[in-house]
CSV table of C-alpha atoms and ligand atoms in Angstrom, one decimal:
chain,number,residue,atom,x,y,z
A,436,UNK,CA,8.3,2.8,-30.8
A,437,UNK,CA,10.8,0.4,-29.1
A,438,UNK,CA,8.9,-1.2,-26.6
A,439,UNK,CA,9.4,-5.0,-26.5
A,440,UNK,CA,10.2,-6.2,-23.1
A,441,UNK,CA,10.4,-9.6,-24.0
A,442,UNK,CA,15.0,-9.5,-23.7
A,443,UNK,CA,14.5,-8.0,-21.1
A,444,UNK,CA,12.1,-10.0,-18.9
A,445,UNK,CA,14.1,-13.2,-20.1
A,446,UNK,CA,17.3,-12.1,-18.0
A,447,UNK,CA,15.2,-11.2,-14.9
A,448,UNK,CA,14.7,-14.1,-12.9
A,449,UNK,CA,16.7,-17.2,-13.6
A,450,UNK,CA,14.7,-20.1,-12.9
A,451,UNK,CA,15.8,-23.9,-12.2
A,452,UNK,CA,14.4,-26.7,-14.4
A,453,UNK,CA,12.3,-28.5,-12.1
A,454,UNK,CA,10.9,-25.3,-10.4
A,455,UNK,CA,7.1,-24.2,-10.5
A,456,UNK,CA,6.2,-20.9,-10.4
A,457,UNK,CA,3.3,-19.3,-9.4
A,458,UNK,CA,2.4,-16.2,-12.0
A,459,UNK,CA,-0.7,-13.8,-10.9
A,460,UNK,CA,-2.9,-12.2,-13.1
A,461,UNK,CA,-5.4,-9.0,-13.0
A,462,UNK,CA,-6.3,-8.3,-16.4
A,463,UNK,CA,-6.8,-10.8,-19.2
A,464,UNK,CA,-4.9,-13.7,-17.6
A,465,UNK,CA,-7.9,-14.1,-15.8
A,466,UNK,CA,-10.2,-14.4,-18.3
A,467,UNK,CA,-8.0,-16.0,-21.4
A,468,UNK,CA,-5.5,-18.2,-19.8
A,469,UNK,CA,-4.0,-19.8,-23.2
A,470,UNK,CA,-1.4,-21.7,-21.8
A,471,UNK,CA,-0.4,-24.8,-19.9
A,472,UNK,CA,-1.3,-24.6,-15.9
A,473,UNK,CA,-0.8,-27.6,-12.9
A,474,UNK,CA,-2.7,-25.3,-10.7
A,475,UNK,CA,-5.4,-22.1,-10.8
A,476,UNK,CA,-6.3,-20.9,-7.6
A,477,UNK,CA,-8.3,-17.0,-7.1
A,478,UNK,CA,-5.9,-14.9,-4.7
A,479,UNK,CA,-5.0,-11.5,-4.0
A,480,UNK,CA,-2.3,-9.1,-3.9
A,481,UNK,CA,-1.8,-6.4,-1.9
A,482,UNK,CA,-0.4,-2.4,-2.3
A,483,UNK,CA,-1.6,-2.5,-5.8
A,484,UNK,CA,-4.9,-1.1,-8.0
A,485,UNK,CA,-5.9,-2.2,-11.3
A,486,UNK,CA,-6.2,0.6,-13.6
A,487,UNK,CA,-6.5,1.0,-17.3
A,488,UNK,CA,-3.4,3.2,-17.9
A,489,UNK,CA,-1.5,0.8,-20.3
A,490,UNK,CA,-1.8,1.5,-24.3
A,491,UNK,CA,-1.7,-1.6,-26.0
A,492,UNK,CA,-0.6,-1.1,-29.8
A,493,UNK,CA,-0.7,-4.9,-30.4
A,494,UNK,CA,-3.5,-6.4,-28.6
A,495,UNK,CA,-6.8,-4.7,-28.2
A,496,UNK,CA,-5.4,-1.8,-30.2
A,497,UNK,CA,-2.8,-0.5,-33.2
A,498,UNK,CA,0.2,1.5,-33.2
A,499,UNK,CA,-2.5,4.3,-35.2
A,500,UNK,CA,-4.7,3.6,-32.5
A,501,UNK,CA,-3.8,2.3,-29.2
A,502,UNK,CA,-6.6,0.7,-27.1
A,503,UNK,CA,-6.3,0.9,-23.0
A,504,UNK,CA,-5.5,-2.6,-21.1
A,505,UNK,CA,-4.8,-2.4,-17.5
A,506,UNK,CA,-1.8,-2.3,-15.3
A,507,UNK,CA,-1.3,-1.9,-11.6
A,508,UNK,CA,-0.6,1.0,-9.9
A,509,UNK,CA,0.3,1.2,-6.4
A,510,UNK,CA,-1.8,2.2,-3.5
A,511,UNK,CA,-1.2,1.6,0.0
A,512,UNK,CA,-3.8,-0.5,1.8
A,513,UNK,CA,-5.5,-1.8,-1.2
A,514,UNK,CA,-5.9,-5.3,-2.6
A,515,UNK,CA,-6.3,-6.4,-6.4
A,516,UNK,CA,-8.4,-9.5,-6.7
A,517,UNK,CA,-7.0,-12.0,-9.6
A,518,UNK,CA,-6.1,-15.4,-10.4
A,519,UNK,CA,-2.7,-17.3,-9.9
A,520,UNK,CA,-1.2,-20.1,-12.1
A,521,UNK,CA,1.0,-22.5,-11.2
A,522,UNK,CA,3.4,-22.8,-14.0
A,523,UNK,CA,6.9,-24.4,-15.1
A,524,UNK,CA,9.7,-22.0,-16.3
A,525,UNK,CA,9.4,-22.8,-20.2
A,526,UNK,CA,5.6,-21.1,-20.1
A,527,UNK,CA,7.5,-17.7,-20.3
A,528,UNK,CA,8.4,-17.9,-23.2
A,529,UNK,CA,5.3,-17.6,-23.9
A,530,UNK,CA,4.2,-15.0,-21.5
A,531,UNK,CA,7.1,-12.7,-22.1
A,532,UNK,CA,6.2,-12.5,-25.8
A,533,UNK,CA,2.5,-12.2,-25.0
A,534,UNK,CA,3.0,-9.5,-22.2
A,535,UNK,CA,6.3,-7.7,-24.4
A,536,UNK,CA,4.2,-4.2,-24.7
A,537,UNK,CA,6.0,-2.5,-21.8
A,538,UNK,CA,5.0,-4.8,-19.2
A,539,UNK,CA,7.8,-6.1,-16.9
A,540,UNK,CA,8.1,-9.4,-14.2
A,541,UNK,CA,8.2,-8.7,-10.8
A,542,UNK,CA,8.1,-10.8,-8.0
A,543,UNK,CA,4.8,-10.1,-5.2
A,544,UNK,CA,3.5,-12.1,-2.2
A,545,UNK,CA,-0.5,-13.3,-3.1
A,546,UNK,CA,-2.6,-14.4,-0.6
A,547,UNK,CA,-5.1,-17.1,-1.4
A,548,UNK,CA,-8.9,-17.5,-0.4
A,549,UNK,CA,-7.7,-19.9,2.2
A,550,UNK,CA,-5.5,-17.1,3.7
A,551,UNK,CA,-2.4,-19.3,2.9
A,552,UNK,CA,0.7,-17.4,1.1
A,553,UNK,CA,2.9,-17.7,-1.8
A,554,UNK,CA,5.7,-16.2,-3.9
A,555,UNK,CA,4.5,-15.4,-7.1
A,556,UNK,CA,5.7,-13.6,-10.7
A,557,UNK,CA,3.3,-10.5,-11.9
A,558,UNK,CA,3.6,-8.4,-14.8
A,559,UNK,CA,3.7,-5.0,-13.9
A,560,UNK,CA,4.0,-1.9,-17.1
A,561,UNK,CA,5.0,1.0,-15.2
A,562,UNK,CA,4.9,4.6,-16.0
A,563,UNK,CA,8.1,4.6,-17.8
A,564,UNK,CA,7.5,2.3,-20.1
A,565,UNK,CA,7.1,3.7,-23.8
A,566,UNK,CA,3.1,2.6,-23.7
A,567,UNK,CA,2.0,4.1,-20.6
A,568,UNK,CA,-1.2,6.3,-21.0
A,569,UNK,CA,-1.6,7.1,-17.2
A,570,UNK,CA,-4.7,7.7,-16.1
A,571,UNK,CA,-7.6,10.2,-17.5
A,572,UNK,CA,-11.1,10.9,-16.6
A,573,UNK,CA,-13.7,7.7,-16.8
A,574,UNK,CA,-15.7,9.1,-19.8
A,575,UNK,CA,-11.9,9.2,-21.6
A,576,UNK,CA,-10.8,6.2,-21.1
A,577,UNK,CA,-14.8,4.3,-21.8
A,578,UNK,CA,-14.5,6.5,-25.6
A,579,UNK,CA,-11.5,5.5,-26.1
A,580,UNK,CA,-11.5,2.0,-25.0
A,581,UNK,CA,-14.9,1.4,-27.4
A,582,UNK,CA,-13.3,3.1,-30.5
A,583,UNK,CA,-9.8,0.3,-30.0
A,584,UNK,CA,-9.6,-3.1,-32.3
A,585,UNK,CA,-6.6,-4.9,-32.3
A,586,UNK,CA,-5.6,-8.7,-33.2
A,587,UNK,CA,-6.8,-9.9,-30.0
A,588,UNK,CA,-10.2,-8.2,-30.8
A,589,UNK,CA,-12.1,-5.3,-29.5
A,590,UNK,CA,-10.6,-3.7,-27.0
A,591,UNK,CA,-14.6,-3.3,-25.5
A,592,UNK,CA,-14.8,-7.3,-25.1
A,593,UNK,CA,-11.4,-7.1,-22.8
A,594,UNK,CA,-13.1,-4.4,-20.7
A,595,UNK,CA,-16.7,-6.2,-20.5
A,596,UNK,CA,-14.9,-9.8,-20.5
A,597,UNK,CA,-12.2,-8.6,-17.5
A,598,UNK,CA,-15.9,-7.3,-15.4
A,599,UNK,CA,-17.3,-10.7,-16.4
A,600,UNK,CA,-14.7,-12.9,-14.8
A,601,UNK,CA,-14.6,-10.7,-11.6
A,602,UNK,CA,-18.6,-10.8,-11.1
A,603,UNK,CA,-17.2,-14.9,-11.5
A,604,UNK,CA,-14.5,-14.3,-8.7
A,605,UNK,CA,-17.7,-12.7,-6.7
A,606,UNK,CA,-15.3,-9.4,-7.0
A,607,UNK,CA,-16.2,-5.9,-8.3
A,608,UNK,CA,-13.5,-3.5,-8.9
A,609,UNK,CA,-15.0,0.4,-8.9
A,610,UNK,CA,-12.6,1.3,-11.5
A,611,UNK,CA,-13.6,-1.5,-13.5
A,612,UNK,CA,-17.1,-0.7,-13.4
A,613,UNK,CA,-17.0,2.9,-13.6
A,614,UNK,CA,-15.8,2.0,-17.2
A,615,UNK,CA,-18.2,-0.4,-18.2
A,616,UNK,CA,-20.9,2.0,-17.2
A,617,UNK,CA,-19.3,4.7,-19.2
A,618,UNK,CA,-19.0,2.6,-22.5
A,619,UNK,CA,-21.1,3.9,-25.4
A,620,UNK,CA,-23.8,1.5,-27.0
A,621,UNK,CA,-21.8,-1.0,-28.7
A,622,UNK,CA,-21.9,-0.6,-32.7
A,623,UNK,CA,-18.5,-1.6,-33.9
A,624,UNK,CA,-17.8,-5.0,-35.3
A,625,UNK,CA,-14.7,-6.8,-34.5
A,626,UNK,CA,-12.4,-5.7,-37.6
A,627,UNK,CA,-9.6,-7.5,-36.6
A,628,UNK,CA,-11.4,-11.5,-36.2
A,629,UNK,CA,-10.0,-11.8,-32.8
A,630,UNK,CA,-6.8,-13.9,-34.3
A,631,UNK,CA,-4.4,-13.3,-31.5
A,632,UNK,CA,-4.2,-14.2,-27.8
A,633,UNK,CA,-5.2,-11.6,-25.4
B,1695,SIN,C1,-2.5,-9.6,-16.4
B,1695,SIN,O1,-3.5,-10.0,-16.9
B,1695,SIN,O2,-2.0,-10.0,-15.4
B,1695,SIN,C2,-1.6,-8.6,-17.2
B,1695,SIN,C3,-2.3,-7.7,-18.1
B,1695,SIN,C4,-3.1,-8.4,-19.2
B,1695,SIN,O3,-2.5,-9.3,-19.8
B,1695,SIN,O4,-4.2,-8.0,-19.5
């Protein structure tokens, strides 16, 4: 399955080489930063939900066995809490190789806890994408989301580690915690030794 995005994200925004950007995250980027940052503030973006309709074949899952990470799906009048990062241009390098399964820059407008505004990067994996699951019911996702192991580890530590840093933020996100509430008891041992970044 050809799904890298890393060429392509590389030739959609040019930056200059004193520039800082800010990036937003939803997902893992909030809880496992792994790169260089001058700034991390908690903001917001609006028009968008968090859902767990990615597959991720290389993270917190296989190729065999895909595990669910989330994207964001639009939805008019909501808000998805994260955390933004400001960042210099050369940190997408490694960002783009690190988001590459289907997920794509785009450019949003976050809103801070102070109310104050910015420009920022996200990465978005849309349904047309090659690793799109869409969505499916709760129970679905929870099963399959505790069965998923990938080089980043078990794809049930994302899930619970994603509701962690929320409860953190002082956010919940329904979707979120419908999920965690439908995860079977945890009997699995990370296979994989969580040797990878995300
Ligand atoms: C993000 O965190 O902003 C994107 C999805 C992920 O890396 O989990």
């Amino acid at each position: 399955m050809d799904i890298d995005t890393t060429a392509v994200n590389r030739l959609r925004q040019r930056f200059g080489e004193h520039e800082q950007i800010w990036l937003f995250g939803y997902g893992s980027l909030i809880f496992k930063a792994g790169f260089p940052y001058l700034e991390r503030k908690q903001a917001s973006i609006t028009g968008h939900v968090r859902r767990f309709w990615q597959g991720s074949h290389d993270h917190r899952g296989t190729p065999e066995f895909p595990g669910r990470v989330v994207t964001l799906a639009p939805q008019a009048g909501a808000t998805c809490s994260g955390m933004a990062y400001l960042i210099l241009p050369e940190v997408f390098d490694y960002l783009d190789h690190r988001e590459k399964n289907g997920y794509l820059r785009f450019s949003t407008t976050l809103t801070f806890d102070d109310g104050s505004n910015a420009q920022a990067l996200v990465y978005i994996a849309d349904p047309d994408n090659a690793a799109y699951l869409g969505p499916a019911t709760d129970t679905a996702i929870a099963g399959q989301i505790a069965a998923a192991s990938g080089p980043s580890g078990r794809n049930r530590d994302y899930l619970t580690e994603l509701a962690d840093a929320l409860a953190g933020l002082g956010k919940t996100d329904p979707h979120v915690q419908a999920l965690v509430d439908c995860l079977p008891p945890d009997s699995s041992p990370d296979t994989f030794n969580n040797t990878d970044s995300r």
